[in-house]
PDB file of C-alpha atoms in Angstrom:
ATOM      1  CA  UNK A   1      -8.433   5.202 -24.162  1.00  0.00           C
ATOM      2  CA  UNK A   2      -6.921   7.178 -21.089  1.00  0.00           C
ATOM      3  CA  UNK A   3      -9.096   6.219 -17.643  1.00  0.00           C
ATOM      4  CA  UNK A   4     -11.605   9.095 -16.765  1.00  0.00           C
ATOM      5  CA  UNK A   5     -11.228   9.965 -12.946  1.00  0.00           C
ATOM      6  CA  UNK A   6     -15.096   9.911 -12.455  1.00  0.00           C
ATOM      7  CA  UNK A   7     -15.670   6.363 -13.460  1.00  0.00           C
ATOM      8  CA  UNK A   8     -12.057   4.792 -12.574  1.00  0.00           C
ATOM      9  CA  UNK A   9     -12.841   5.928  -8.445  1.00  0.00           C
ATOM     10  CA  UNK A  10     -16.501   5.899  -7.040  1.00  0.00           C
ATOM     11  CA  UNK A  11     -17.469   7.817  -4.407  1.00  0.00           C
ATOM     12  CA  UNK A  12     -20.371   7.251  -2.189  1.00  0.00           C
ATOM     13  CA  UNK A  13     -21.557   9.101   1.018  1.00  0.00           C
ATOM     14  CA  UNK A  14     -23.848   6.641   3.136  1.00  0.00           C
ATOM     15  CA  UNK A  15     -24.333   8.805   6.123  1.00  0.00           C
ATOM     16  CA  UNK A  16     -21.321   9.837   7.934  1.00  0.00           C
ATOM     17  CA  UNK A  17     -18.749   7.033   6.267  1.00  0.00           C
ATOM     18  CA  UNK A  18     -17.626   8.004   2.781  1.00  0.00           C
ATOM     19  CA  UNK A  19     -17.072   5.163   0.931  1.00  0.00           C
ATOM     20  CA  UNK A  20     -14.160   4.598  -2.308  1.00  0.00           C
ATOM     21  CA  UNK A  21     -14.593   1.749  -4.789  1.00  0.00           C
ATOM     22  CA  UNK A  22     -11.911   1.304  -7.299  1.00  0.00           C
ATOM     23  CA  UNK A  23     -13.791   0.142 -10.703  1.00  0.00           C
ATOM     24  CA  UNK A  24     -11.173  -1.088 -13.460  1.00  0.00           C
ATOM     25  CA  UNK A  25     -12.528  -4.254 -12.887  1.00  0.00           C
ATOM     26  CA  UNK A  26     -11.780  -5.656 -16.252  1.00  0.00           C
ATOM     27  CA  UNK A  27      -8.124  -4.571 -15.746  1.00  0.00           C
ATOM     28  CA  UNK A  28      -8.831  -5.756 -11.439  1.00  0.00           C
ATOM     29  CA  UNK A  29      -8.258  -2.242 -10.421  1.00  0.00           C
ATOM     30  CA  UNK A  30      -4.892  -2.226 -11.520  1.00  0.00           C
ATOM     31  CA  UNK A  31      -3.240   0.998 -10.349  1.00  0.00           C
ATOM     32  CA  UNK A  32      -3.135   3.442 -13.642  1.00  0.00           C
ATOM     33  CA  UNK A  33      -1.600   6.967 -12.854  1.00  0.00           C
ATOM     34  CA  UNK A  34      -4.881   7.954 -13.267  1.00  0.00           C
ATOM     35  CA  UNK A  35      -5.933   5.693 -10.434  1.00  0.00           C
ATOM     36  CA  UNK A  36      -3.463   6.905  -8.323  1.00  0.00           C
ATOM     37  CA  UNK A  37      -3.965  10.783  -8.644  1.00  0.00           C
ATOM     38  CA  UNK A  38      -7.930  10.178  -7.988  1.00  0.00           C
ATOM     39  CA  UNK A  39      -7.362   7.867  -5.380  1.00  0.00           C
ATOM     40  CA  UNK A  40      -5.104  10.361  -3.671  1.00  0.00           C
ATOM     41  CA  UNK A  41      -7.545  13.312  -4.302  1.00  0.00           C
ATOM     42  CA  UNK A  42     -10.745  11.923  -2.881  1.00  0.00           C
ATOM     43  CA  UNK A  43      -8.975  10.771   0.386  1.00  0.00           C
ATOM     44  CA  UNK A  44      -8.053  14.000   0.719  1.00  0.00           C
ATOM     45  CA  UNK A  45     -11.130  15.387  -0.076  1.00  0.00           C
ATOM     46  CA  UNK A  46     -12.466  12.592   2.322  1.00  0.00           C
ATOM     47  CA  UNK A  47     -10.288  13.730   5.528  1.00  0.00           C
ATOM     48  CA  UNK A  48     -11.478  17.554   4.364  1.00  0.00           C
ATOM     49  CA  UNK A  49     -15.198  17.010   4.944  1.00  0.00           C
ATOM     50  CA  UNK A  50     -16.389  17.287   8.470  1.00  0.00           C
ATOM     51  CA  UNK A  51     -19.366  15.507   7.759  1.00  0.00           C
ATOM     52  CA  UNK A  52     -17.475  12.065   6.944  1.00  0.00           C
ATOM     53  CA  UNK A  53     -15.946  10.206  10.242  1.00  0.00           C
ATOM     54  CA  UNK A  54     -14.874   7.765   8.452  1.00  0.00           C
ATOM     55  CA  UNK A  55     -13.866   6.315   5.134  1.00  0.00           C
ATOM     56  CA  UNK A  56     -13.970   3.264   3.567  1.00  0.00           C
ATOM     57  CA  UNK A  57     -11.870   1.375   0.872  1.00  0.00           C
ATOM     58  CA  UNK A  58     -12.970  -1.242  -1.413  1.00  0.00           C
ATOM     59  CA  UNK A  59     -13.259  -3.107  -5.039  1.00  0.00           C
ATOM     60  CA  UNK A  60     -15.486  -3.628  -7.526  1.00  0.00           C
ATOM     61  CA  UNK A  61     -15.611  -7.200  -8.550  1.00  0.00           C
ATOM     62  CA  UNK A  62     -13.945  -9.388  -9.099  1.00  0.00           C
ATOM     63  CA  UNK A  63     -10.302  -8.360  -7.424  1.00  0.00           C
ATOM     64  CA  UNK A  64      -9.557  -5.287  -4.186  1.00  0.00           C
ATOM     65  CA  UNK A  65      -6.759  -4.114  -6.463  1.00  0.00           C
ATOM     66  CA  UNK A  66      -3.942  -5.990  -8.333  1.00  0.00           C
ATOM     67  CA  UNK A  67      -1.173  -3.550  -7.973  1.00  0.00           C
ATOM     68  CA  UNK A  68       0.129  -1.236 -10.112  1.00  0.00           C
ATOM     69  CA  UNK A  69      -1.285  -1.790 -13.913  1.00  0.00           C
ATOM     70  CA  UNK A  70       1.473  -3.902 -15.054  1.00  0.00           C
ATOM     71  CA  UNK A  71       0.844  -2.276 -18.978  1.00  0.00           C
ATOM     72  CA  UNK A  72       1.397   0.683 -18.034  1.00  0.00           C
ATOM     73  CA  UNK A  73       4.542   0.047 -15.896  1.00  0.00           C
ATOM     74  CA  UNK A  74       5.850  -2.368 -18.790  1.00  0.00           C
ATOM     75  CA  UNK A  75       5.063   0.731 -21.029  1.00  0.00           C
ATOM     76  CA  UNK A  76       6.728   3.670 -19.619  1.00  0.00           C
ATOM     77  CA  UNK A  77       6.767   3.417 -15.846  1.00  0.00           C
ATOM     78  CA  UNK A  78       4.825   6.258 -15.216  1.00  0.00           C
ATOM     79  CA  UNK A  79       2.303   4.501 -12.659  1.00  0.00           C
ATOM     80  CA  UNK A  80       5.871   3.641 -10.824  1.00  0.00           C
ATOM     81  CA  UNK A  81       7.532   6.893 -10.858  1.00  0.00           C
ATOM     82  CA  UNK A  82       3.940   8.243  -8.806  1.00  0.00           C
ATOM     83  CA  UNK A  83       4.726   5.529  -6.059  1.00  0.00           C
ATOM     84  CA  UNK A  84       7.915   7.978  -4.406  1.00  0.00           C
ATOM     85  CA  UNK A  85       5.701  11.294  -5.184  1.00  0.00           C
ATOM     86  CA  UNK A  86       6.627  14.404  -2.816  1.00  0.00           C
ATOM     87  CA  UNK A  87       3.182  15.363  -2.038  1.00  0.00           C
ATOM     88  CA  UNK A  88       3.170  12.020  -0.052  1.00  0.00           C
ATOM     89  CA  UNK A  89       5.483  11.088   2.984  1.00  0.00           C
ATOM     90  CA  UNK A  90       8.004   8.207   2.443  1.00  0.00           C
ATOM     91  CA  UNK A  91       6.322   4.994   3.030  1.00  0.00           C
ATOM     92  CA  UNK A  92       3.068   5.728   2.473  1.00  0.00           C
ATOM     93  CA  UNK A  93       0.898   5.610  -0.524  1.00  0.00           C
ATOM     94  CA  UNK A  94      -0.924   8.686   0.533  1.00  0.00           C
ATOM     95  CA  UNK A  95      -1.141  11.519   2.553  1.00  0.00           C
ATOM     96  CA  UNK A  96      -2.592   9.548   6.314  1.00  0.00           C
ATOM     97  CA  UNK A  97      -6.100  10.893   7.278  1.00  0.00           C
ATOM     98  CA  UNK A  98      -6.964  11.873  10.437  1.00  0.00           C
ATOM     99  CA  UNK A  99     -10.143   9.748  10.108  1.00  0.00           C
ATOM    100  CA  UNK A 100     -10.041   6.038  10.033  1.00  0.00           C
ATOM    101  CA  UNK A 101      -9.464   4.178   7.157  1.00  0.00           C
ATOM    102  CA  UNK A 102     -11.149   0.550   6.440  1.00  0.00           C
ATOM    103  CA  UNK A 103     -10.096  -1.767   4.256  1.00  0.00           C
ATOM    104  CA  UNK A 104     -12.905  -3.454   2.967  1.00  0.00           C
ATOM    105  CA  UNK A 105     -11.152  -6.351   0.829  1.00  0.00           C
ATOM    106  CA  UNK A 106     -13.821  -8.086  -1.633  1.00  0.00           C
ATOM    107  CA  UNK A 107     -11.020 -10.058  -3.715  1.00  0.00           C
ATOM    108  CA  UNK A 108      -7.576 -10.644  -4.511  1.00  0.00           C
ATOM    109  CA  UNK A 109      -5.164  -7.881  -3.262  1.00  0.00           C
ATOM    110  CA  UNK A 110      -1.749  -8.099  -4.970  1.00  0.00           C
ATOM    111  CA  UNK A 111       1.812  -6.643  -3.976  1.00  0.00           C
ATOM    112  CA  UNK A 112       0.628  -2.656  -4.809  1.00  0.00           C
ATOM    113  CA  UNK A 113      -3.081  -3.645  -4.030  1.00  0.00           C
ATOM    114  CA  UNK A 114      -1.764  -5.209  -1.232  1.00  0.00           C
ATOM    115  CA  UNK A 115       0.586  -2.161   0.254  1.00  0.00           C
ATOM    116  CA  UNK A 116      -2.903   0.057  -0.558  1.00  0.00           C
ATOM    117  CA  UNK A 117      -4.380  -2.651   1.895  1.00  0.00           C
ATOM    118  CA  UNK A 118      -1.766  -2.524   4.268  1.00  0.00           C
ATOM    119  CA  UNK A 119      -2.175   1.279   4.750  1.00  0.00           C
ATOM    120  CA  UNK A 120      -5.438   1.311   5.840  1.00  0.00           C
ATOM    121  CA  UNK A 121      -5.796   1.370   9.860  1.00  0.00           C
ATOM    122  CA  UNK A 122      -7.899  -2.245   9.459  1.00  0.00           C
ATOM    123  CA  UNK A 123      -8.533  -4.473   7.107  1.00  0.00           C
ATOM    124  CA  UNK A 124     -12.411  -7.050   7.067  1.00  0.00           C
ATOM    125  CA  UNK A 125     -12.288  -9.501   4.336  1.00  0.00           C
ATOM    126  CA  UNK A 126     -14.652 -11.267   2.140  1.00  0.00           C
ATOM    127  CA  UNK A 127     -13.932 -14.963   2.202  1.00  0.00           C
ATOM    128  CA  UNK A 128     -13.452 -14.515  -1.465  1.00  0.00           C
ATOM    129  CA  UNK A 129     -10.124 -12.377  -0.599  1.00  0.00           C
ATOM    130  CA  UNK A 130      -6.943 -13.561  -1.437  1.00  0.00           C
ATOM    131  CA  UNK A 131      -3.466 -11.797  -0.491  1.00  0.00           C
ATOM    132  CA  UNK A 132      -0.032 -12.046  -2.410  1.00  0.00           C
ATOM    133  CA  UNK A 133       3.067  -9.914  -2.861  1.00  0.00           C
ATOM    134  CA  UNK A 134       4.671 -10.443  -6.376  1.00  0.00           C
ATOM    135  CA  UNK A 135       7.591  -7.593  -6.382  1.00  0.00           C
ATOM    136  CA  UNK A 136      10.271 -10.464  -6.730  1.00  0.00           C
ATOM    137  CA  UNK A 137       8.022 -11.557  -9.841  1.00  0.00           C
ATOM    138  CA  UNK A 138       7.482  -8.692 -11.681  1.00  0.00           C
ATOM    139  CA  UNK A 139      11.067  -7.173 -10.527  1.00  0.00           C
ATOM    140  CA  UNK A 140      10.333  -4.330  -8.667  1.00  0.00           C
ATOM    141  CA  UNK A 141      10.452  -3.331  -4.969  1.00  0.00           C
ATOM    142  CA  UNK A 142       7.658  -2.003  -2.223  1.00  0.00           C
ATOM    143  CA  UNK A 143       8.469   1.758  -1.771  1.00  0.00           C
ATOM    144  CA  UNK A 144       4.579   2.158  -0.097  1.00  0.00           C
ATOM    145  CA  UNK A 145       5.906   0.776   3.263  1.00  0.00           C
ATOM    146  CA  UNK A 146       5.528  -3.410   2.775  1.00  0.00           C
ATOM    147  CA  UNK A 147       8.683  -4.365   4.408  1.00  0.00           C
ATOM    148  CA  UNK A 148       7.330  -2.987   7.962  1.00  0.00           C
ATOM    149  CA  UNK A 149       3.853  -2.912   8.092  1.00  0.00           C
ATOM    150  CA  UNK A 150       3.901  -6.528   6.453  1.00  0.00           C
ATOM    151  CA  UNK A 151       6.012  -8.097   9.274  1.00  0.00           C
ATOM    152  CA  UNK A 152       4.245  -5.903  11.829  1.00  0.00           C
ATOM    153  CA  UNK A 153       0.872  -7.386  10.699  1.00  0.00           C
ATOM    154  CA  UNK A 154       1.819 -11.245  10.787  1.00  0.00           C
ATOM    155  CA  UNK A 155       5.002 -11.408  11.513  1.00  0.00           C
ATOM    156  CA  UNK A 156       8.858 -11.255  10.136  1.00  0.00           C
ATOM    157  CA  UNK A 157       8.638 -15.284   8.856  1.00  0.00           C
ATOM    158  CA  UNK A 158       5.124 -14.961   7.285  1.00  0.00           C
ATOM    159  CA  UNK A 159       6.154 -12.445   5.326  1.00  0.00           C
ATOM    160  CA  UNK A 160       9.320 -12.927   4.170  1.00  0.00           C
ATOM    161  CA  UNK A 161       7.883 -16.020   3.229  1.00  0.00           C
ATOM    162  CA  UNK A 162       4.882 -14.233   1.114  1.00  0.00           C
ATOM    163  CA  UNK A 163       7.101 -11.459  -0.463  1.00  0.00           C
ATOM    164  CA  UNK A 164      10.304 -14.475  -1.630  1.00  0.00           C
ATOM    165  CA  UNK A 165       7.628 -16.939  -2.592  1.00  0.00           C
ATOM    166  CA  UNK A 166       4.877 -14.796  -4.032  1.00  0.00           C
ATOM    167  CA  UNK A 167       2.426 -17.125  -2.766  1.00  0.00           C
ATOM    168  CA  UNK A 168      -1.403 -16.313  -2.388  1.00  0.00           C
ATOM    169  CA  UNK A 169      -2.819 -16.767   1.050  1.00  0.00           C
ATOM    170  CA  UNK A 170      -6.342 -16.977   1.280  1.00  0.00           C
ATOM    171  CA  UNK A 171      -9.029 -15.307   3.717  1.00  0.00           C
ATOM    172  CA  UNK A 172      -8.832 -17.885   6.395  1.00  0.00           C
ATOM    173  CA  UNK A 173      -5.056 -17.908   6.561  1.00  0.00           C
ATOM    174  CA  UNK A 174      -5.058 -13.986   6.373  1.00  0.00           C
ATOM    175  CA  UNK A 175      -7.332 -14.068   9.404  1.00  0.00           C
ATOM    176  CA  UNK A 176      -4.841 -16.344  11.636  1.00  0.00           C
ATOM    177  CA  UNK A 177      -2.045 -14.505  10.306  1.00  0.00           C
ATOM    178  CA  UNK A 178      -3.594 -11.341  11.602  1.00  0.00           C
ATOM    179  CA  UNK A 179      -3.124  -9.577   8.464  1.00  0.00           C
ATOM    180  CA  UNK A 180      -7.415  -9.120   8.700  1.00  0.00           C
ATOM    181  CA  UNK A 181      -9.635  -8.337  11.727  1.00  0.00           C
ATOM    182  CA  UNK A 182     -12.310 -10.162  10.543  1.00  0.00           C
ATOM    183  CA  UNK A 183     -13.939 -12.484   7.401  1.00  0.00           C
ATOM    184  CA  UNK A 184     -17.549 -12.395   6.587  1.00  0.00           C
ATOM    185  CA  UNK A 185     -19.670 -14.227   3.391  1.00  0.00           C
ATOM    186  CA  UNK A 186     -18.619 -12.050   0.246  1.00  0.00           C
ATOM    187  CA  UNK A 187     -22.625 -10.533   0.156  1.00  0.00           C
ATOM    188  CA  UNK A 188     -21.907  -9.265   3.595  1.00  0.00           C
ATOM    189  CA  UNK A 189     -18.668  -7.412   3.419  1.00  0.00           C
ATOM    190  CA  UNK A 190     -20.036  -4.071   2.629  1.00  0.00           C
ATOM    191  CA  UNK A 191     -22.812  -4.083   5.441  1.00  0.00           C
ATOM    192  CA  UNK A 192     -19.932  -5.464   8.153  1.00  0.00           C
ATOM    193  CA  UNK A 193     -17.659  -2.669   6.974  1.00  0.00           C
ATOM    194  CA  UNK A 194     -20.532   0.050   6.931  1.00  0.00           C
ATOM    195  CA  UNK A 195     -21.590  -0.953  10.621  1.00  0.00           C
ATOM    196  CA  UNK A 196     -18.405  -0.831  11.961  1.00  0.00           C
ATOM    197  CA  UNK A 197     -17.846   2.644  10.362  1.00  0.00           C
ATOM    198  CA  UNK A 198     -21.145   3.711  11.395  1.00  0.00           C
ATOM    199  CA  UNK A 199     -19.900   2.636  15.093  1.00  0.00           C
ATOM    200  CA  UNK A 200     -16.883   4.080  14.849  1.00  0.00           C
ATOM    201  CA  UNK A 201     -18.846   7.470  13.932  1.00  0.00           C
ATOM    202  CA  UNK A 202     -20.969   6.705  16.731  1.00  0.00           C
ATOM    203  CA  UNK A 203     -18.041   7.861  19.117  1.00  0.00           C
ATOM    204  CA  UNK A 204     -17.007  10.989  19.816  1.00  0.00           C
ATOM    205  CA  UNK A 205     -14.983  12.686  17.093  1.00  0.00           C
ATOM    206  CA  UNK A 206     -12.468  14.402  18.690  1.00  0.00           C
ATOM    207  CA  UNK A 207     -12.036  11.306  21.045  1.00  0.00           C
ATOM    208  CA  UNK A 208     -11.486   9.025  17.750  1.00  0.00           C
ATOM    209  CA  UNK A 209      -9.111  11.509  16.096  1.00  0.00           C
ATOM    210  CA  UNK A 210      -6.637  11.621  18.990  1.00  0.00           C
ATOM    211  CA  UNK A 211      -6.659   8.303  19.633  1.00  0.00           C
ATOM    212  CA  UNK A 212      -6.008   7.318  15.919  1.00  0.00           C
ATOM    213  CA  UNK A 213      -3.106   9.709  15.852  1.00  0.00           C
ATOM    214  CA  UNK A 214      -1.834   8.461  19.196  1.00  0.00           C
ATOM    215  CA  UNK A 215      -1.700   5.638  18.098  1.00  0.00           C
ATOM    216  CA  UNK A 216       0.237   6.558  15.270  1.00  0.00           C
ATOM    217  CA  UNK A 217       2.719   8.323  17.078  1.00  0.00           C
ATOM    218  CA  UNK A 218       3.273   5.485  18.934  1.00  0.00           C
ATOM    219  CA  UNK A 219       4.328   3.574  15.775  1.00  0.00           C
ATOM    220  CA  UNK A 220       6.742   6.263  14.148  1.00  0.00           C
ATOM    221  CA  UNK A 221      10.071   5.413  16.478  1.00  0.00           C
ATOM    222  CA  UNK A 222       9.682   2.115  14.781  1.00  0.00           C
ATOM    223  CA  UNK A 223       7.872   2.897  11.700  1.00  0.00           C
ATOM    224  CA  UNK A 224       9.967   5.755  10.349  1.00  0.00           C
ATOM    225  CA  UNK A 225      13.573   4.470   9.812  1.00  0.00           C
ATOM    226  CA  UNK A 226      12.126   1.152   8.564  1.00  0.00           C
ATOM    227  CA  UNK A 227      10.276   2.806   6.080  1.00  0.00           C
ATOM    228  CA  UNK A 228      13.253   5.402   5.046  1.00  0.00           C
ATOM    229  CA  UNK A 229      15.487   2.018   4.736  1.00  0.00           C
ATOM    230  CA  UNK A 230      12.813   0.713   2.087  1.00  0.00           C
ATOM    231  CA  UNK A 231      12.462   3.687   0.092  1.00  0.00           C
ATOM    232  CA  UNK A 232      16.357   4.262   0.170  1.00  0.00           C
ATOM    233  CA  UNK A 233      16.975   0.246  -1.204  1.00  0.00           C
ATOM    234  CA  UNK A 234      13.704   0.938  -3.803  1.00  0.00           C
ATOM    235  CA  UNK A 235      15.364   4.139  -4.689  1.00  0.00           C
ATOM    236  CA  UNK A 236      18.652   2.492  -5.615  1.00  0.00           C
ATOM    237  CA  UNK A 237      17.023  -0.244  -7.322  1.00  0.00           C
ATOM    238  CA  UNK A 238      14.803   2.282  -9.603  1.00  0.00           C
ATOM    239  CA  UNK A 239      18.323   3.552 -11.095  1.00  0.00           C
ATOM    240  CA  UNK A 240      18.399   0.257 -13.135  1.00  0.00           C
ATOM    241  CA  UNK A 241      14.451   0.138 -13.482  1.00  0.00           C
ATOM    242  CA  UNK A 242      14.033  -1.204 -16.944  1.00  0.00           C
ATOM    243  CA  UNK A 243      10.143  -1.117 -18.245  1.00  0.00           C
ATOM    244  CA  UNK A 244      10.828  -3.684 -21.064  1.00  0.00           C
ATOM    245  CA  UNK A 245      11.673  -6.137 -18.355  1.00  0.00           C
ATOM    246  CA  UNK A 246       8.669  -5.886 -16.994  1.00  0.00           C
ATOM    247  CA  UNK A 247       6.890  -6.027 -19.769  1.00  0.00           C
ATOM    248  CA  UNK A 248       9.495  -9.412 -21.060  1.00  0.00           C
ATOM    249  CA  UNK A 249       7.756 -11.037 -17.512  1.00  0.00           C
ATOM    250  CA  UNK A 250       4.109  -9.944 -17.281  1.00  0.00           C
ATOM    251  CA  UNK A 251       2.949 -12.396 -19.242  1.00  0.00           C
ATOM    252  CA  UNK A 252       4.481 -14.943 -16.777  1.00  0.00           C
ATOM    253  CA  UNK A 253       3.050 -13.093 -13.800  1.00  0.00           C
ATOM    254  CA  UNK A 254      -0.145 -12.272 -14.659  1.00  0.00           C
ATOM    255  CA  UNK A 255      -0.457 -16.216 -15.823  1.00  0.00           C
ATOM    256  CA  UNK A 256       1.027 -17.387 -12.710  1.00  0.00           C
ATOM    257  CA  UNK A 257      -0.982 -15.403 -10.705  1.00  0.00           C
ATOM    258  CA  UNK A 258      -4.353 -16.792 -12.214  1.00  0.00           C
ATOM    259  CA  UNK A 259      -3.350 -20.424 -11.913  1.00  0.00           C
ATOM    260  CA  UNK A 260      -2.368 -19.432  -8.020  1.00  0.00           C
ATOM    261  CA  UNK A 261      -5.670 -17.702  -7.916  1.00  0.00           C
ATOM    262  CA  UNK A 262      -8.434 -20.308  -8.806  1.00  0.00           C
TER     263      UNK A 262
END
């Protein structure tokens, strides 16, 4: 059965912080097409609404997201082919708001769950979140911006060493990495995330809205030929893209992954 946007994506308004759950959790919010296009939409629609300062991201149990749904890709590779979309600027998995973004990351967030993480302006963990980027595994490369905001989050060893090994790193080591601001008890994510919006929509909005893009601007001398190197070498390597190879190793993955994971 084909995912229905209005159950695959909830949307919540508590007050002036719109907040987006992704809820495949039997598939752990693997990223359908589906997914993708509503995901897309309601940020938009998100960054559209002057009553929302701010937006948050998060899971329903028991994973954040576990990348892009590995069927699907092993099917056709249409879930792929939505990764380099036009509407969206290289690098990026969605059009940027002009409102901040929270990652609020209640479990495991894996290689395209964990470029969706990466893209938000901060990320507060449960202490049930776990972090791992399996491209090398599955065979297929980061075109959402990994390969710089990755190293600019914990640095050019850590995660080389994450993306070659495909190693999960837990909450704790996430937190001295600096990959998250902040881990709370699982029960508590949600309220820490919801105070900290509510804070930041405490401030003035103009104020917040400059200062987010300044500090955005202040990235893209760095940011923008790194991330026009990674889509050009992801580019290249999608001319030999072969779904059945994925689908040959996602058995392997998906059972590696779980004996990484417990």
């Amino acid at each position: 059965m084909a995912d229905s946007n209005s159950q695959i994506l909830l949307t919540e308004q508590r007050g002036p912080v719109r907040m987006l759950t992704f809820n495949r959790p039997r598939q752990r919010n693997a990223l359908s097409s589906a997914l993708i296009d509503a995901l897309r939409s309601e940020l938009a629609a998100a960054d559209d609404d002057e009553q929302t300062a701010a937006v948050i991201l998060t899971g329903t149990d028991p994973a954040f997201c576990a990348g892009v749904d590995l069927r699907e890709l092993g099917a056709d590779g249409g879930n792929v082919g939505l990764i380099a979309d036009d509407t969206v600027p290289v690098g990026h998995p969605w059009k940027p708001l002009s409102k901040p973004l929270i990652g609020a990351i209640n479990g495991a967030a894996i290689t395209g769950g964990l470029e969706i993480a990466l893209a938000c302006d901060f990320l507060i963990a449960s202490d049930r979140a776990r972090f791992a980027d399996t491209h090398a595994r599955v065979g297929v490369l980061p075109g959402w911006g990994l390969t710089y905001r990755l190293p600019a989050a914990v640095g050019a060893g850590f995660a080389r060493r994450m993306s070659l090994s495909g190693d999960f790193v837990d909450a704790g080591e996430a937190l001295r990495a600096g990959l998250v601001t902040q881990v709370v008890a699982h029960e508590e994510l949600l309220d820490t995330a919801l105070a900290v919006a509510t804070t930041i929509a405490g401030n003035d909005q103009p104020g917040v809205r400059t200062l987010l893009a300044s500090y955005r601007r202040s990235e893209e001398h760095v940011a923008e030929p790194a991330l026009r190197a990674e889509d050009e070498t992801s580019q290249q390597w999608m001319k030999d893209f072969s779904p059945a190879r994925v689908a040959e190793r996602r058995a392997d993955v998906i059972a590696r992954g779980r004996a990484q994971n417990t």
